[in-house]
Coordinates of C-alpha atoms in Angstrom, one line a residue:
Chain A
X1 CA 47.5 54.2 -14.7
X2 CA 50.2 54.2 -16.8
X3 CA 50.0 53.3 -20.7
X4 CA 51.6 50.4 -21.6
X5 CA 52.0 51.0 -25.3
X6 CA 54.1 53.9 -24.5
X7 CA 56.2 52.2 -21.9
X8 CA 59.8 52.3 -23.0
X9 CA 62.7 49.3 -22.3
X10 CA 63.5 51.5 -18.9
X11 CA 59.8 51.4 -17.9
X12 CA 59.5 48.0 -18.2
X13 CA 62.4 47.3 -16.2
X14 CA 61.1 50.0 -13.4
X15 CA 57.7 48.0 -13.8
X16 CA 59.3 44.6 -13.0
X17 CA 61.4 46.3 -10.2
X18 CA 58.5 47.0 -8.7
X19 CA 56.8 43.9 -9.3
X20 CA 59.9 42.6 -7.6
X21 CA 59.5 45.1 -4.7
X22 CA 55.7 43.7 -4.6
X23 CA 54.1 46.7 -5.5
X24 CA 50.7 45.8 -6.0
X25 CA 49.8 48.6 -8.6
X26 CA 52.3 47.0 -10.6
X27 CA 50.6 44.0 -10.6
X28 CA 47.4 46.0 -11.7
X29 CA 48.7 47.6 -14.3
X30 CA 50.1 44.5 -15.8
X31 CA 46.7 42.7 -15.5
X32 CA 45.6 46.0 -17.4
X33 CA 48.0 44.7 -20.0
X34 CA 47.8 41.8 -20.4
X35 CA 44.8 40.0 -19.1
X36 CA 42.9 40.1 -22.4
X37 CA 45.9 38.6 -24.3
X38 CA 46.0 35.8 -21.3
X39 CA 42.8 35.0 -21.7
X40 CA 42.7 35.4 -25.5
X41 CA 45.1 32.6 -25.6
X42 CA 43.7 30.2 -22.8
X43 CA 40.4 30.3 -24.9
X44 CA 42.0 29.4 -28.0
X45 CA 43.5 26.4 -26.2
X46 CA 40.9 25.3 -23.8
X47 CA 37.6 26.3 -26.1
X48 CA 36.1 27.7 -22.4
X49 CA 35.6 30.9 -20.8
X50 CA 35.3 29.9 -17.2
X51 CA 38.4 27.4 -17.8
X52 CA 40.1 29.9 -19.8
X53 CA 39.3 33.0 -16.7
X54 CA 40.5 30.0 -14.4
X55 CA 43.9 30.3 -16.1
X56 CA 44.0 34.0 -15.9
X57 CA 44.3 33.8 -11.9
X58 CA 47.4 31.0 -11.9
X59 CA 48.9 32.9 -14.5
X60 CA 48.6 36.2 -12.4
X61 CA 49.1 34.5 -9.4
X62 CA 52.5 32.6 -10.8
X63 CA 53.6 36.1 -11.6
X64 CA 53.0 37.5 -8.3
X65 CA 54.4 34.8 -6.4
X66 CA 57.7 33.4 -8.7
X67 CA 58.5 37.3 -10.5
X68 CA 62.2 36.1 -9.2
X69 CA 62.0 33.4 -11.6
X70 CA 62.2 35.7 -14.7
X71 CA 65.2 36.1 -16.0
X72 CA 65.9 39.1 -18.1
X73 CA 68.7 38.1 -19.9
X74 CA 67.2 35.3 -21.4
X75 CA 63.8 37.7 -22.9
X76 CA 61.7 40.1 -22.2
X77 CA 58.2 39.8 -20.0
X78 CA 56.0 39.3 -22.2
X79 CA 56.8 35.9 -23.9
X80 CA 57.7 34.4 -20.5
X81 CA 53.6 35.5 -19.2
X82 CA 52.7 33.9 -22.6
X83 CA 54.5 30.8 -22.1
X84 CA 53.0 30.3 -18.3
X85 CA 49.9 31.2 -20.0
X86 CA 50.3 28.2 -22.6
X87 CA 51.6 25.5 -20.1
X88 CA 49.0 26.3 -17.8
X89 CA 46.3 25.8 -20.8
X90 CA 47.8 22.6 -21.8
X91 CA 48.2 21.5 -18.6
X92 CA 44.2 21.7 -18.2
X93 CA 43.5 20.4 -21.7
X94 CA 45.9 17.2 -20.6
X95 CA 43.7 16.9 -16.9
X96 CA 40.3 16.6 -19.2
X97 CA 38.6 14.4 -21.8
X98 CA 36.4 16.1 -23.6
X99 CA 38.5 18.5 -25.4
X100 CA 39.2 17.0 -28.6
X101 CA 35.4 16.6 -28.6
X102 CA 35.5 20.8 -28.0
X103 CA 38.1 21.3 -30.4
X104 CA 36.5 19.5 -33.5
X105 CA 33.7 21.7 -32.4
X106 CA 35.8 24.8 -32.7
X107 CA 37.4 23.5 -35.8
X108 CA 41.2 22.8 -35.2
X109 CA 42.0 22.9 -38.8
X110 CA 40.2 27.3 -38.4
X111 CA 42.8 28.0 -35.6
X112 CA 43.8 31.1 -37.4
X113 CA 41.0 33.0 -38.0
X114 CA 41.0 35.4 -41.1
X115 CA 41.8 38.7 -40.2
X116 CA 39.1 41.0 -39.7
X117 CA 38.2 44.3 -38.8
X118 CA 39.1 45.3 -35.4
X119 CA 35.9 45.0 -33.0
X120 CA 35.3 48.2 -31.5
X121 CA 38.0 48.9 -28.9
X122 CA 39.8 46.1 -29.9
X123 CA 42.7 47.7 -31.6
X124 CA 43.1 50.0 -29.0
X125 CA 43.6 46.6 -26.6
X126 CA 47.7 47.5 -25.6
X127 CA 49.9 45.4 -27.7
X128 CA 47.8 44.8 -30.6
X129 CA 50.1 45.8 -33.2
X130 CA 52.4 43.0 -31.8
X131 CA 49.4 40.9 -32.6
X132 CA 49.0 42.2 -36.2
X133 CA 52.8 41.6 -36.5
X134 CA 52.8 37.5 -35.3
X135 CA 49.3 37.2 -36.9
X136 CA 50.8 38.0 -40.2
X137 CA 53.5 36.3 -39.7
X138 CA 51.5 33.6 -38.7
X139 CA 49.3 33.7 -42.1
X140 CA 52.5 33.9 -43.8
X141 CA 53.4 30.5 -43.4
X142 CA 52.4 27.9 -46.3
X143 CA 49.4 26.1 -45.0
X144 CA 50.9 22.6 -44.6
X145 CA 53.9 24.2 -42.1
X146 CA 50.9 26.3 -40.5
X147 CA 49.1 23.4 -39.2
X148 CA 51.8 21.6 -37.7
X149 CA 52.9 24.5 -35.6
X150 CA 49.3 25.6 -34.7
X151 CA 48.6 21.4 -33.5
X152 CA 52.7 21.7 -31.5
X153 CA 51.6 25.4 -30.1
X154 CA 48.0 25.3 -29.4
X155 CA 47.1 21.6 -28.8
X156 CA 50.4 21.0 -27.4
X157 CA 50.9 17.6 -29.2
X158 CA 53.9 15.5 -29.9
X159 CA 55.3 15.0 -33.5
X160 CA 53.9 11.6 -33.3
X161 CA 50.3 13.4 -32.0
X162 CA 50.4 15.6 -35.0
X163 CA 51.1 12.9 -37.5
X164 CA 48.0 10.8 -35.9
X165 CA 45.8 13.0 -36.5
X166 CA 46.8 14.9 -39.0
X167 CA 47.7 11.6 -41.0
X168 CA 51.1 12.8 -42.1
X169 CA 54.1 10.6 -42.0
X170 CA 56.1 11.9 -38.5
X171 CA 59.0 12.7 -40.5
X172 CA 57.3 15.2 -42.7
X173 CA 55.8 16.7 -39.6
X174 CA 59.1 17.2 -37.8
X175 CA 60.3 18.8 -41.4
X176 CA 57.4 21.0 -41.7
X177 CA 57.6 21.9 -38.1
X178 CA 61.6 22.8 -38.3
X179 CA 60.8 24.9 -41.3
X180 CA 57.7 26.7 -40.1
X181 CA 59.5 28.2 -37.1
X182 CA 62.9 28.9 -38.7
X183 CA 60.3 31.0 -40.8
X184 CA 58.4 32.6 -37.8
X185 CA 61.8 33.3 -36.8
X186 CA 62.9 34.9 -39.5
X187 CA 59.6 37.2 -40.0
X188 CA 59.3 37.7 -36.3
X189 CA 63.4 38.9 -35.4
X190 CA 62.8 42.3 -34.8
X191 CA 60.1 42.2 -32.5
X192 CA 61.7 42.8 -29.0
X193 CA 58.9 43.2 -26.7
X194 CA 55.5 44.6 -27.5
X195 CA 55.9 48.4 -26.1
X196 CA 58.4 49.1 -28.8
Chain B
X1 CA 60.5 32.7 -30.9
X2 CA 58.1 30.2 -30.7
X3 CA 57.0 32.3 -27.4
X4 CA 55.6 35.1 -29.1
X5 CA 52.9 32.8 -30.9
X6 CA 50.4 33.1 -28.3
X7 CA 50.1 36.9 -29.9
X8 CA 48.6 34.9 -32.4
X9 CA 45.4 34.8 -31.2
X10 CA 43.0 37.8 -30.6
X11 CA 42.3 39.5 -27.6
X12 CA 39.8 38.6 -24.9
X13 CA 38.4 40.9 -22.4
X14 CA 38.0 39.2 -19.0
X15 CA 34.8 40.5 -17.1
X16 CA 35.2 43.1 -15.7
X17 CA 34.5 42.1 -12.1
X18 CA 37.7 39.5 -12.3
X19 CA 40.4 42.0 -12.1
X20 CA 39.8 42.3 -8.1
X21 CA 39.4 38.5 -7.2
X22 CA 42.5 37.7 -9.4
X23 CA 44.7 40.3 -8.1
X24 CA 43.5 39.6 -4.1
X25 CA 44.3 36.0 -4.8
X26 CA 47.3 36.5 -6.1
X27 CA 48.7 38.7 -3.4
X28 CA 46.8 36.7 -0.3
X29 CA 49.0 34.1 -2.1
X30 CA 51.8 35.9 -1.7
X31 CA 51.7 37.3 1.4
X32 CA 51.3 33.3 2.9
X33 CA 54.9 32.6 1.2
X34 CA 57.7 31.1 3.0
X35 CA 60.3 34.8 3.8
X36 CA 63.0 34.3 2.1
X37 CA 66.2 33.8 3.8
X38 CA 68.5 36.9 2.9
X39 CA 71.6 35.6 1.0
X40 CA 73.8 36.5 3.6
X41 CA 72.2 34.9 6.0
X42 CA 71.9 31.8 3.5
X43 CA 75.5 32.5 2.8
X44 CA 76.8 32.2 6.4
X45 CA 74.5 29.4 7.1
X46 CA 75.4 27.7 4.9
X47 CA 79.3 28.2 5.8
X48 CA 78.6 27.5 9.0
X49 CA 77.2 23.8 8.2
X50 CA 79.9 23.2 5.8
X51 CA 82.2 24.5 8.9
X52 CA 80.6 21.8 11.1
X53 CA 79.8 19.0 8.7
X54 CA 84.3 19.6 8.2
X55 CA 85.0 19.4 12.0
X56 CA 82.8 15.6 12.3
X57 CA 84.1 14.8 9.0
X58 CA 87.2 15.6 10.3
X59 CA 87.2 13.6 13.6
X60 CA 85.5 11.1 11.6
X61 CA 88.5 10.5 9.2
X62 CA 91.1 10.9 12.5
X63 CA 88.5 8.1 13.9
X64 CA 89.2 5.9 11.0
X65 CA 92.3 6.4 10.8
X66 CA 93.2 5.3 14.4
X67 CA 90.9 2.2 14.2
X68 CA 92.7 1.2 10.3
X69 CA 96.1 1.5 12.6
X70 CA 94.7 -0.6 15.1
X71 CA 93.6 -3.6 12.8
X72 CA 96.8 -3.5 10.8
X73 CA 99.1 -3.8 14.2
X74 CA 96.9 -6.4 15.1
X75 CA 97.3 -8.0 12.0
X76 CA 100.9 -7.8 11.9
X77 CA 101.0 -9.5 15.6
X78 CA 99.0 -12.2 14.2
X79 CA 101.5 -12.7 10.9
X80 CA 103.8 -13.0 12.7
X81 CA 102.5 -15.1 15.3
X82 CA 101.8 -17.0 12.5
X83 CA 105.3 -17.1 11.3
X84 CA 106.8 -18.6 14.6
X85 CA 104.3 -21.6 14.6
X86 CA 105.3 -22.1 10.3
X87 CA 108.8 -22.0 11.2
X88 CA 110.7 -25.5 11.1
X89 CA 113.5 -23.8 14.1
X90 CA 110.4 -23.2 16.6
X91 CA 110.5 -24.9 19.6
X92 CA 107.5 -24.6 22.4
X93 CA 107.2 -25.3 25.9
X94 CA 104.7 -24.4 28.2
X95 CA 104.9 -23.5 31.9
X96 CA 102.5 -24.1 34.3
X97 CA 102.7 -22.2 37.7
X98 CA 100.3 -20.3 40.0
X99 CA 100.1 -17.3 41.2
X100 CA 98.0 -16.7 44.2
X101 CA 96.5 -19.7 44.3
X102 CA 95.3 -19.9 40.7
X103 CA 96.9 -22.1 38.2
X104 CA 98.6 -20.2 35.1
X105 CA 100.1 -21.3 31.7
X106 CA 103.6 -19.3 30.0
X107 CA 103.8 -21.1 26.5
X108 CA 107.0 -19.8 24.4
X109 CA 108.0 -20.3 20.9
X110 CA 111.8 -19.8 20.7
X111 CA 112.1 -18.9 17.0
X112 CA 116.0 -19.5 16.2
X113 CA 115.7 -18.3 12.9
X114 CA 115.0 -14.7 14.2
X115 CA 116.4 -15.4 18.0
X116 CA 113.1 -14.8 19.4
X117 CA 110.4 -15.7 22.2
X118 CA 106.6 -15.3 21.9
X119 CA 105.8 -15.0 25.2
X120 CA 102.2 -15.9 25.9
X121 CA 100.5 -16.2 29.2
X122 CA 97.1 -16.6 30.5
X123 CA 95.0 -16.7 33.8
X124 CA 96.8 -14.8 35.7
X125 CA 95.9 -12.7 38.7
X126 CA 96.2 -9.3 38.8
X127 CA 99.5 -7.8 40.1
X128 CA 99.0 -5.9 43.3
X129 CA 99.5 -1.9 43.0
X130 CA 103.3 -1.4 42.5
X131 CA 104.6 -4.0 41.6
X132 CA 104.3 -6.2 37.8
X133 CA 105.3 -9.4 36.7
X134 CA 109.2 -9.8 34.9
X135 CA 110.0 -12.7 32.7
X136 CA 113.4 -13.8 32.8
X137 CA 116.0 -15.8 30.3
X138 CA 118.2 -17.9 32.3
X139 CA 121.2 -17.9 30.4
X140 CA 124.8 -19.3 31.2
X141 CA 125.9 -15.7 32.6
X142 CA 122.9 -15.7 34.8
X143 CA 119.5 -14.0 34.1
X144 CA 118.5 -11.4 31.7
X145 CA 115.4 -9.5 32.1
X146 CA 113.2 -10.5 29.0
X147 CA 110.0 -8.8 29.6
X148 CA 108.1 -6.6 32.2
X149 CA 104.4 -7.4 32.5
X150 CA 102.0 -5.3 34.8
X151 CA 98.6 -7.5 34.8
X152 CA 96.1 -5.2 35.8
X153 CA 93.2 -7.5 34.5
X154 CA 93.4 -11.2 34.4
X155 CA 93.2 -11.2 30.3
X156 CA 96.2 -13.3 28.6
X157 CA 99.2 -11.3 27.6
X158 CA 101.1 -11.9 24.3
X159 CA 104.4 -10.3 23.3
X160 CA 107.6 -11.1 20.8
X161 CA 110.9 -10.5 22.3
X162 CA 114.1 -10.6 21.4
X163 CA 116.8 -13.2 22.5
X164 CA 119.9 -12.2 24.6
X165 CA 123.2 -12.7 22.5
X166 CA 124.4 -15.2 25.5
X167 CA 123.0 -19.2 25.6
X168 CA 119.4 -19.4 27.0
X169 CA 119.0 -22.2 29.2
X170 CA 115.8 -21.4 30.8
X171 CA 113.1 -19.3 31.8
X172 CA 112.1 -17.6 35.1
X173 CA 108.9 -15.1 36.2
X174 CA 109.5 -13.3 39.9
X175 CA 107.3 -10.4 41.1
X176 CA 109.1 -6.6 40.9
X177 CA 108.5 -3.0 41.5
X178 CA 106.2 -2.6 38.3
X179 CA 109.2 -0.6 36.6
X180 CA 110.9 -3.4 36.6
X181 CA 114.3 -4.5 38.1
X182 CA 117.8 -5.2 36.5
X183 CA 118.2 -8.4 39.0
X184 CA 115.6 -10.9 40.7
X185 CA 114.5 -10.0 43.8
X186 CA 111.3 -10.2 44.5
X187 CA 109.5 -13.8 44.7
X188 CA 109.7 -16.2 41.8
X189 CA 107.1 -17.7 40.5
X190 CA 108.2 -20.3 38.5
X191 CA 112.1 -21.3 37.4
X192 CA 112.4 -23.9 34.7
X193 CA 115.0 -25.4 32.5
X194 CA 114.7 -25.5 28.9
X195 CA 115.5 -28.4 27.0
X196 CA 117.5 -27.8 23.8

């Protein structure tokens, strides 16, 4: 199989070319990939490992069955698998009830866990120095800006959903919001695609 | 930018067993897809109905055009059928004869503003093949064909015509060779004098 972290701009392309051309073993080696980041962020959205598995297969299978729909020009793999991956999530928060009830659980307000050691294995996980690089990035934000993009990215919420439950006014939220990801912007401009 | 947050999180590993119902669900999926048309194919197909939908939209408009033809002559018979009743110079008279037995009316408007007849006649029968009805001015010089009418049907018949330059006097209808004929010949139908 080949090693993602070592795939170069022209590998990728050959990877979706044959993704394209339905070769299956592309298809493998993506889910090799990427699968753990998948369902790294269905969990932290859904708070449930059969819901958050359950996402895995529409994500994979969305892949399999609309590649044509990815448009290079407009970015690289990656983010567009991350951004089925998050629709898909919120899609099954918004179908159930009991996920606020989850999430308080869980702690909204600990989204971002402190960074810790790498589990065993865990840094060797392909693209986990792009996770370093967004989770610091992440961290980096003041705490107030943090929030509201965690409750806009992860819970999916409104502006007005934020300042409900946050109990800020909505304009402040749409401030902090604007400033948080011209930030993340900012800190986050020269990652291209995670095999760099 | 905003795509690259799912990073965020850490990574999950699936178990391990999911990689092979994901990936055959994904490709059993794919294999049930509708083909996709080649875009030539699409291309010419859709050429082709463009080509058609042209041609009826074509005849359609040719259609249209005939029957918007068709209501404005008949409009313009009925203005100015109109404008020989409104005229204060029209002068009517009405004919009755028969022809083959069956009773017949020729009503005339002599318009001397514009030196014209409206001819109108109804009920009569059907000409016999070969030969057509001719209405005649009786004028001072003698008679001057007015109008050749082959009746095929026994529908009314309505037509304008113009006035001879020479004194009308009267009117006359004989039977002729359905070209019509420059004297009358054949049997008359009715001869009347016209009172000025």
């Amino acid at each position: 199989m080949t090693d993602p972290q070592r795939l170069s701009q022209g590998d990728q392309r050959r990877l979706l070319a044959r993704l394209r051309a339905r070769d299956e073993t592309a298809l493998g080696e993506l889910y090799d990939a990427l699968a753990p980041w998948v369902v790294g962020l269905a969990f932290r959205i859904l708070q449930d490992d059969d819901e958050a598995e359950e996402v895995l297969g529409d994500v994979f299978l969305q892949i399999w069955t609309r590649i044509e729909q990815h448009d290079p020009r407009r970015g690289p793999l990656v983010p567009w698998i991350l951004r089925i991956s998050r629709n898909r999530s919120l899609d099954l928060v918004r179908r159930r009830q009991r996920w606020w009830a989850r999430a308080d659980r869980a702690g909204m307000n600990r989204l971002l866990e402190a960074e810790e050691a790498p589990e065993p294995g865990e840094a060797g996980v392909p693209g986990w120095p792009v996770h370093r690089e967004v989770h610091a990035a992440l961290a980096a934000l003041p705490e107030e800006q943090r929030t509201v993009v965690q409750h806009a990215y992860f819970g999916g919420l409104s502006h007005s959903e934020i300042a409900r439950r946050t109990g800020m006014p909505l304009g402040t939220v749409k401030t902090r919001l604007r400033l948080g990801q011209q930030r993340l912007e900012q800190l986050l401009a020269h990652v291209k695609d995670w095999w760099e | 930018m905003t795509d690259w947050l799912g990073m965020a999180v850490r990574p999950r590993a699936p178990r391990p067993d999911l990689k092979q119902r994901v990936m055959a669900r994904a490709i059993a999926a794919g294999q049930v897809r509708r083909p996709r048309i080649p875009l030539g194919v699409a291309a010419s197909l859709l050429l082709l109905s463009l080509s058609v939908a042209a041609v009826f939209g074509g005849s359609e408009v040719l259609r249209l055009r005939r029957e918007r033809d068709a209501l404005a002559a008949r409009l313009a018979g009925t203005r100015d059928t109109l404008d020989f009743l409104r005229r204060p110079g029209s002068r009517v008279y009405q004919i009755a004869f028969e022809t083959a037995g069956r009773p017949g009316t020729l009503t005339i408007i002599a318009d001397s503003a514009t030196h014209r007849w409206l001819v109108a006649c109804h009920h009569m029968t059907p000409n016999a093949p070969g030969e057509a009805y001719q209405v005649w001015f009786l004028t001072e010089a003698g008679p001057v064909s007015a109008l050749v009418m082959p009746m095929r049907d026994p529908g009314p018949m309505i037509a304008a015509i113009p006035m001879p330059a020479a004194r009308v006097v009267g009117a006359a209808m004989s039977v002729e060779p359905e070209g019509g004929s420059p004297e009358m010949r054949g049997p008359t139908i009715f001869k009347q004098r016209l009172d000025s």
